XYZ file of C-alpha atoms in Angstrom:
307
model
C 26.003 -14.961 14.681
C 27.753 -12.763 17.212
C 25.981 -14.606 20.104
C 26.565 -18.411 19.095
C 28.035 -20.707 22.175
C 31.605 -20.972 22.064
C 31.818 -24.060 20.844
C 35.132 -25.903 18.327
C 32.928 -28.621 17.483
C 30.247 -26.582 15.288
C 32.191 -23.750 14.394
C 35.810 -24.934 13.745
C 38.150 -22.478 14.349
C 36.257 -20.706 17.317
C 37.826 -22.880 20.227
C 41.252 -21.716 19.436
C 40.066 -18.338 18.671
C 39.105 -18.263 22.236
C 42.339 -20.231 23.822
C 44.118 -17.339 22.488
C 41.604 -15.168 24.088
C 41.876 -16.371 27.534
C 46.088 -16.736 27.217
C 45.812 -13.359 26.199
C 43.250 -12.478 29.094
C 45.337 -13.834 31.703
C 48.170 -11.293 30.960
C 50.803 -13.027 28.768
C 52.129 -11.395 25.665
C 51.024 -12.043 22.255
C 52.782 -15.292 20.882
C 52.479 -14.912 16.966
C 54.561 -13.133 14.597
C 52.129 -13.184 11.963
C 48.262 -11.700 11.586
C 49.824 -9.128 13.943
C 47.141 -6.908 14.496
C 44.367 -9.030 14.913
C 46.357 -10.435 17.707
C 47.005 -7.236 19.410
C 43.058 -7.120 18.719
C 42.339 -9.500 20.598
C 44.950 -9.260 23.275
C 43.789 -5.799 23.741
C 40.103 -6.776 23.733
C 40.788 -9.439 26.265
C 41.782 -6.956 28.995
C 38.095 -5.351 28.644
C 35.377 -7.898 27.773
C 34.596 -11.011 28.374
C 34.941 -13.895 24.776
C 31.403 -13.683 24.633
C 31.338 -9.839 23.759
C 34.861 -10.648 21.962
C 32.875 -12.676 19.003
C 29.760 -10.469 18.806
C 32.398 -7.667 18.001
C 34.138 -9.376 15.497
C 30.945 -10.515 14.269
C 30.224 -6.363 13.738
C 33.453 -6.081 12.040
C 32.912 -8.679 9.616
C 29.439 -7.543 8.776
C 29.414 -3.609 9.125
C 32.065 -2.959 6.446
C 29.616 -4.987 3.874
C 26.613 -2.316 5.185
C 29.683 0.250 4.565
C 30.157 -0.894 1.184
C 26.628 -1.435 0.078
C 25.518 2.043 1.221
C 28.341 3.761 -0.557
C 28.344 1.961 -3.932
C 24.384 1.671 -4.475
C 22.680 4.221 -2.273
C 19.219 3.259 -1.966
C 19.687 0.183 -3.429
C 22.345 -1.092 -0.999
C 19.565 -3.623 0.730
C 19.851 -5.554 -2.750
C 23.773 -6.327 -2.757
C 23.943 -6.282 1.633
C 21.488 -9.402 1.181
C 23.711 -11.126 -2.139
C 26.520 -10.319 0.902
C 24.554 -12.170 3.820
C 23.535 -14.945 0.728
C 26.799 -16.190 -0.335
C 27.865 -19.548 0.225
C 30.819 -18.600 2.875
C 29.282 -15.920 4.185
C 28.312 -18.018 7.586
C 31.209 -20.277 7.831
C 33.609 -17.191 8.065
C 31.529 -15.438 10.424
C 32.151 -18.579 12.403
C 34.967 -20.476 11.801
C 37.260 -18.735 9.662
C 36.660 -16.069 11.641
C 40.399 -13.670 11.048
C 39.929 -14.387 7.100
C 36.326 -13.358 6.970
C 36.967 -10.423 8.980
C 40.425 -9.314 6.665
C 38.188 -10.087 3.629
C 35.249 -7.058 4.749
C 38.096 -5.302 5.278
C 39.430 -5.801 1.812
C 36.673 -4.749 0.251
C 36.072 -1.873 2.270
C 39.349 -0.267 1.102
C 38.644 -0.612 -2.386
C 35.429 1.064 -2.179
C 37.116 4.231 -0.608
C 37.514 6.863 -3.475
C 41.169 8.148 -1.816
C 44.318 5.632 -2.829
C 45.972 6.743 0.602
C 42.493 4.804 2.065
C 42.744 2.394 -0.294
C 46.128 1.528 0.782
C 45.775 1.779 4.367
C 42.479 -0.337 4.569
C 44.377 -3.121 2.475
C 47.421 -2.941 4.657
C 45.054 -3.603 7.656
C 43.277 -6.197 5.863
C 46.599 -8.203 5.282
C 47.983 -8.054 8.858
C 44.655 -9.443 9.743
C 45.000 -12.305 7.782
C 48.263 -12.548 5.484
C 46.674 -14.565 2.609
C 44.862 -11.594 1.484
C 48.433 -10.586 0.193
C 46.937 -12.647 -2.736
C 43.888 -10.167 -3.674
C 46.244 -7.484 -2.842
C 48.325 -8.568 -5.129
C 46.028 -8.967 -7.695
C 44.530 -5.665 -7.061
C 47.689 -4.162 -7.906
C 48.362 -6.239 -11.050
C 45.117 -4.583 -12.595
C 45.353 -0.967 -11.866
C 48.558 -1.584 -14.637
C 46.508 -4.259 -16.772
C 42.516 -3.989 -16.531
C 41.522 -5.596 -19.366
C 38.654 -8.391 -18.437
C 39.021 -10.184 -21.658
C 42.183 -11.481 -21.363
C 41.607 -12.338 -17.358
C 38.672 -14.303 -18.489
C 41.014 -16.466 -21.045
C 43.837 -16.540 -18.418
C 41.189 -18.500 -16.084
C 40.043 -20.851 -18.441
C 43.707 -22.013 -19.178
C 44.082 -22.703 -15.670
C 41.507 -25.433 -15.782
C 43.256 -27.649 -18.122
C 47.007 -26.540 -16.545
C 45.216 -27.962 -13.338
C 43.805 -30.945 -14.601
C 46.481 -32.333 -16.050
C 49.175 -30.957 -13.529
C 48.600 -33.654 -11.072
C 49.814 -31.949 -7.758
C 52.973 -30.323 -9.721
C 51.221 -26.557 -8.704
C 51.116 -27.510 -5.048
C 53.969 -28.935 -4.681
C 55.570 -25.882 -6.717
C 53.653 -23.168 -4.120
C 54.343 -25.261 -1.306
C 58.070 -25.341 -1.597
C 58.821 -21.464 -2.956
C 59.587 -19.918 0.334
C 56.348 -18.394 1.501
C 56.948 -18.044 5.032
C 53.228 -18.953 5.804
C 52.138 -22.473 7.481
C 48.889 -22.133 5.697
C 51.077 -23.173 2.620
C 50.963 -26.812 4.585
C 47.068 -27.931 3.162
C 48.754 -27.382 -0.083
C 50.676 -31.170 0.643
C 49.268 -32.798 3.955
C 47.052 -35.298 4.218
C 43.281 -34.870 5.068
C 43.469 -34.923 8.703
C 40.054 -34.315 9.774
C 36.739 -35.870 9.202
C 35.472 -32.734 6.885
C 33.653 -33.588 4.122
C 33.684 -30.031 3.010
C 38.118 -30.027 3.329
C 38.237 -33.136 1.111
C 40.960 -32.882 -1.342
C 40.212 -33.824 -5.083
C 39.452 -31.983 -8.033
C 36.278 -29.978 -6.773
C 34.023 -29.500 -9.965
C 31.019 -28.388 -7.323
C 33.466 -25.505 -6.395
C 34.290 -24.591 -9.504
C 30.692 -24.563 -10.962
C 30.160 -21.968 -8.017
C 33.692 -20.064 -9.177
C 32.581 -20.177 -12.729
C 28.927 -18.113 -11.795
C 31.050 -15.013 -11.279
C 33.136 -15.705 -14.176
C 29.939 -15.984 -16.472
C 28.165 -12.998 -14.838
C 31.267 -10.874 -15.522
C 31.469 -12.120 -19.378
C 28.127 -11.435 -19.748
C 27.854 -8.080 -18.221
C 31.158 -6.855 -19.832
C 31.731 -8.759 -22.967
C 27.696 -9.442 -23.856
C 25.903 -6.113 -22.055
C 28.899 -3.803 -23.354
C 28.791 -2.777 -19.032
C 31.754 -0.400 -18.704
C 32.788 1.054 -14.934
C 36.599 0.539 -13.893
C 35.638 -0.144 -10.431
C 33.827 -3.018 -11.831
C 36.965 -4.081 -13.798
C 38.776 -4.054 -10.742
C 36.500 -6.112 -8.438
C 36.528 -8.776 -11.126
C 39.593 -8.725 -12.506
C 40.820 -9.345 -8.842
C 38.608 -12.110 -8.194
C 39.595 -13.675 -11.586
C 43.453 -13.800 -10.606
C 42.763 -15.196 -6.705
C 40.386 -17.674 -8.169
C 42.838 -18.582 -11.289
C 45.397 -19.306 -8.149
C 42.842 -21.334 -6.314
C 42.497 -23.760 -9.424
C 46.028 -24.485 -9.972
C 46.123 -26.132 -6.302
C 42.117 -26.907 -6.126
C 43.761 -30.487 -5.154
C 45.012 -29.186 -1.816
C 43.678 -30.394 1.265
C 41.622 -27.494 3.002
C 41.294 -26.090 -0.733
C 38.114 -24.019 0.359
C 40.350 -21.448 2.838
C 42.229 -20.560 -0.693
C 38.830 -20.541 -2.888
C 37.623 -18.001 -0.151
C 40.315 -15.709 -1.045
C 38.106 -15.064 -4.494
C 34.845 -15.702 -3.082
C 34.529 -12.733 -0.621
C 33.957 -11.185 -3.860
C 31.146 -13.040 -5.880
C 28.005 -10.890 -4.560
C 29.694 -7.997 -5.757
C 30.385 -9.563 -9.011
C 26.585 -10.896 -9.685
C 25.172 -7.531 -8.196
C 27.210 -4.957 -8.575
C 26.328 -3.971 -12.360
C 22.485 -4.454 -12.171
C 22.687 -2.339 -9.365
C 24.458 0.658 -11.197
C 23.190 0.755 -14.586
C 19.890 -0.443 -16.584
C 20.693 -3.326 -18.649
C 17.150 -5.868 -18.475
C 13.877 -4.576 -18.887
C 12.154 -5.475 -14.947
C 15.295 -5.453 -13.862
C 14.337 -5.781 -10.201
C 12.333 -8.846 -10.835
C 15.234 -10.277 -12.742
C 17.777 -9.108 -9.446
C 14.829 -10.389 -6.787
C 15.212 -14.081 -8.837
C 18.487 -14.102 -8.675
C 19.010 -13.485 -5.333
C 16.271 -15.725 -4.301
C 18.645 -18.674 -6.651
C 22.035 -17.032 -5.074
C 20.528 -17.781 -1.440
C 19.316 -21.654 -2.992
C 22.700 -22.723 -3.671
C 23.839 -21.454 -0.597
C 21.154 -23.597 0.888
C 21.373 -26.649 -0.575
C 25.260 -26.769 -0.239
C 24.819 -25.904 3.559
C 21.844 -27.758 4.674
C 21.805 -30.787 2.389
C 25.201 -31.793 0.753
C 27.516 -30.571 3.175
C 25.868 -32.105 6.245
């Protein structure tokens, strides 16, 4: 992944990645006011490597803090939710393309693995001036260590569906125009300006089957298994609110860059419990299938219906 060509035309975003590389290369200052410290990142990375090195580190970044998080959750068992990690539907394309979110997203979930709330809040801080639209995990973090009841999460989703459905494009509209001083807020209104099959705007029922896994994996483990660990509660209680968002403006052009801002999180969802507590007799065979069907759908969306 770290080693790919340079190339915008198969992986998006990575041309103007590496414009801003080489402005910042050539000695000009940094020209954003926003994602500040990626920026400085990369403006400082410039003056030492060449933008070949530049996206095998940022590769690292993005993957490391998974190992990180694997290793200090499950111990010996870390290969099991490190490979859900590599697995997961978006796991390539924002190794790629959406290269800043992918990157803020690790670092997300890196924070709230540290045991410390000083680390917690430090790590999240970084992870939003790396990419500001993890301000909405953040803020859904925060919501639940007040509220952290899955239950009622769970219910709040499913009302979302019909509120969407029958909305029209009232919620993006309503996002669009409440002051958010963020030009990713645009895809919420603006036409489909690229040939991308996998931006298409529409009511995406594919991408809500895949949202809906977690959501079933996290009634079943809590409300069906009886699972109980607050760390748990937080990872999907947070994913539940950020995907809840996504829903309401699933219409929006682009809507995948705001369905990523749940879906960082599903591996963890599917894995996490299975991986902490015994709740299936052969559990490991049951784990091994459902990675092997995790990786499928991954495959299938990649290889055959997005292509």
């Amino acid at each position: 992944m770290g080693l790919r060509p340079i190339s915008g035309k198969y992986f998006g975003d990575m041309a103007t990645y590496n414009l801003y590389f080489e402005h910042y290369g050539s000695g000009q200052s940094i020209i954003v006011t926003k994602d500040i410290f990626f920026h400085y990142f990369m403006k400082y990375s410039s003056r030492i490597m060449p933008a070949s090195l530049f996206f095998l580190l940022c590769s690292i970044i993005y993957i490391y803090p998974l190992y990180l998080i694997s290793k200090k959750w499950f111990k010996e068992y870390w290969y099991y939710s490190f490979l859900f990690f590599v697995c997961s539907f978006s796991f390539w394309a924002y190794g790629t393309n959406g290269i800043r979110n992918g990157i803020a997203g690790s670092i997300f979930l890196l924070g709230i693995s540290r045991d410390k709330r000083i680390w917690q809040v430090i790590w999240i801080f970084l992870a939003i001036n790396f990419h500001k639209s993890m301000l909405l995990p953040a803020l859904g973090f925060l919501i639940v260590q007040f509220y952290n009841n899955p239950r009622y999460y769970i219910i709040f989703w499913l009302i979302c569906i019909p509120l969407s459905l029958i909305s029209g494009g009232f919620w993006e509209n309503l996002f669009s125009n409440i002051g958010f001083d963020d030009d990713r807020l645009s895809y919420l209104t603006q036409g489909n300006i690229n040939d991308d099959d996998f931006s298409s705007i529409g009511f995406r029922w594919d991408f809500l089957l895949y949202s809906g896994t977690a959501i079933f994996a996290g009634y079943y483990y809590i409300i069906l298994k009886k699972y109980k660990d607050k760390i748990y509660y937080w990872l999907f209680n947070t994913y539940v609110i950020a995907n809840a968002f996504w829903i309401l403006i699933i219409r929006a052009n682009f809507s995948n860059r705001f369905a990523y801002l749940s879906w960082f999180m599903i591996a963890l969802i599917i894995a996490y419990p299975m991986l902490k507590a015994e709740l299936f007799d052969r559990q490991h065979i049951k784990l091994s299938n459902m990675l092997i069907l995790y990786f499928l759908f991954t495959f299938i969306m990649n290889v055959f219906l997005l292509n």
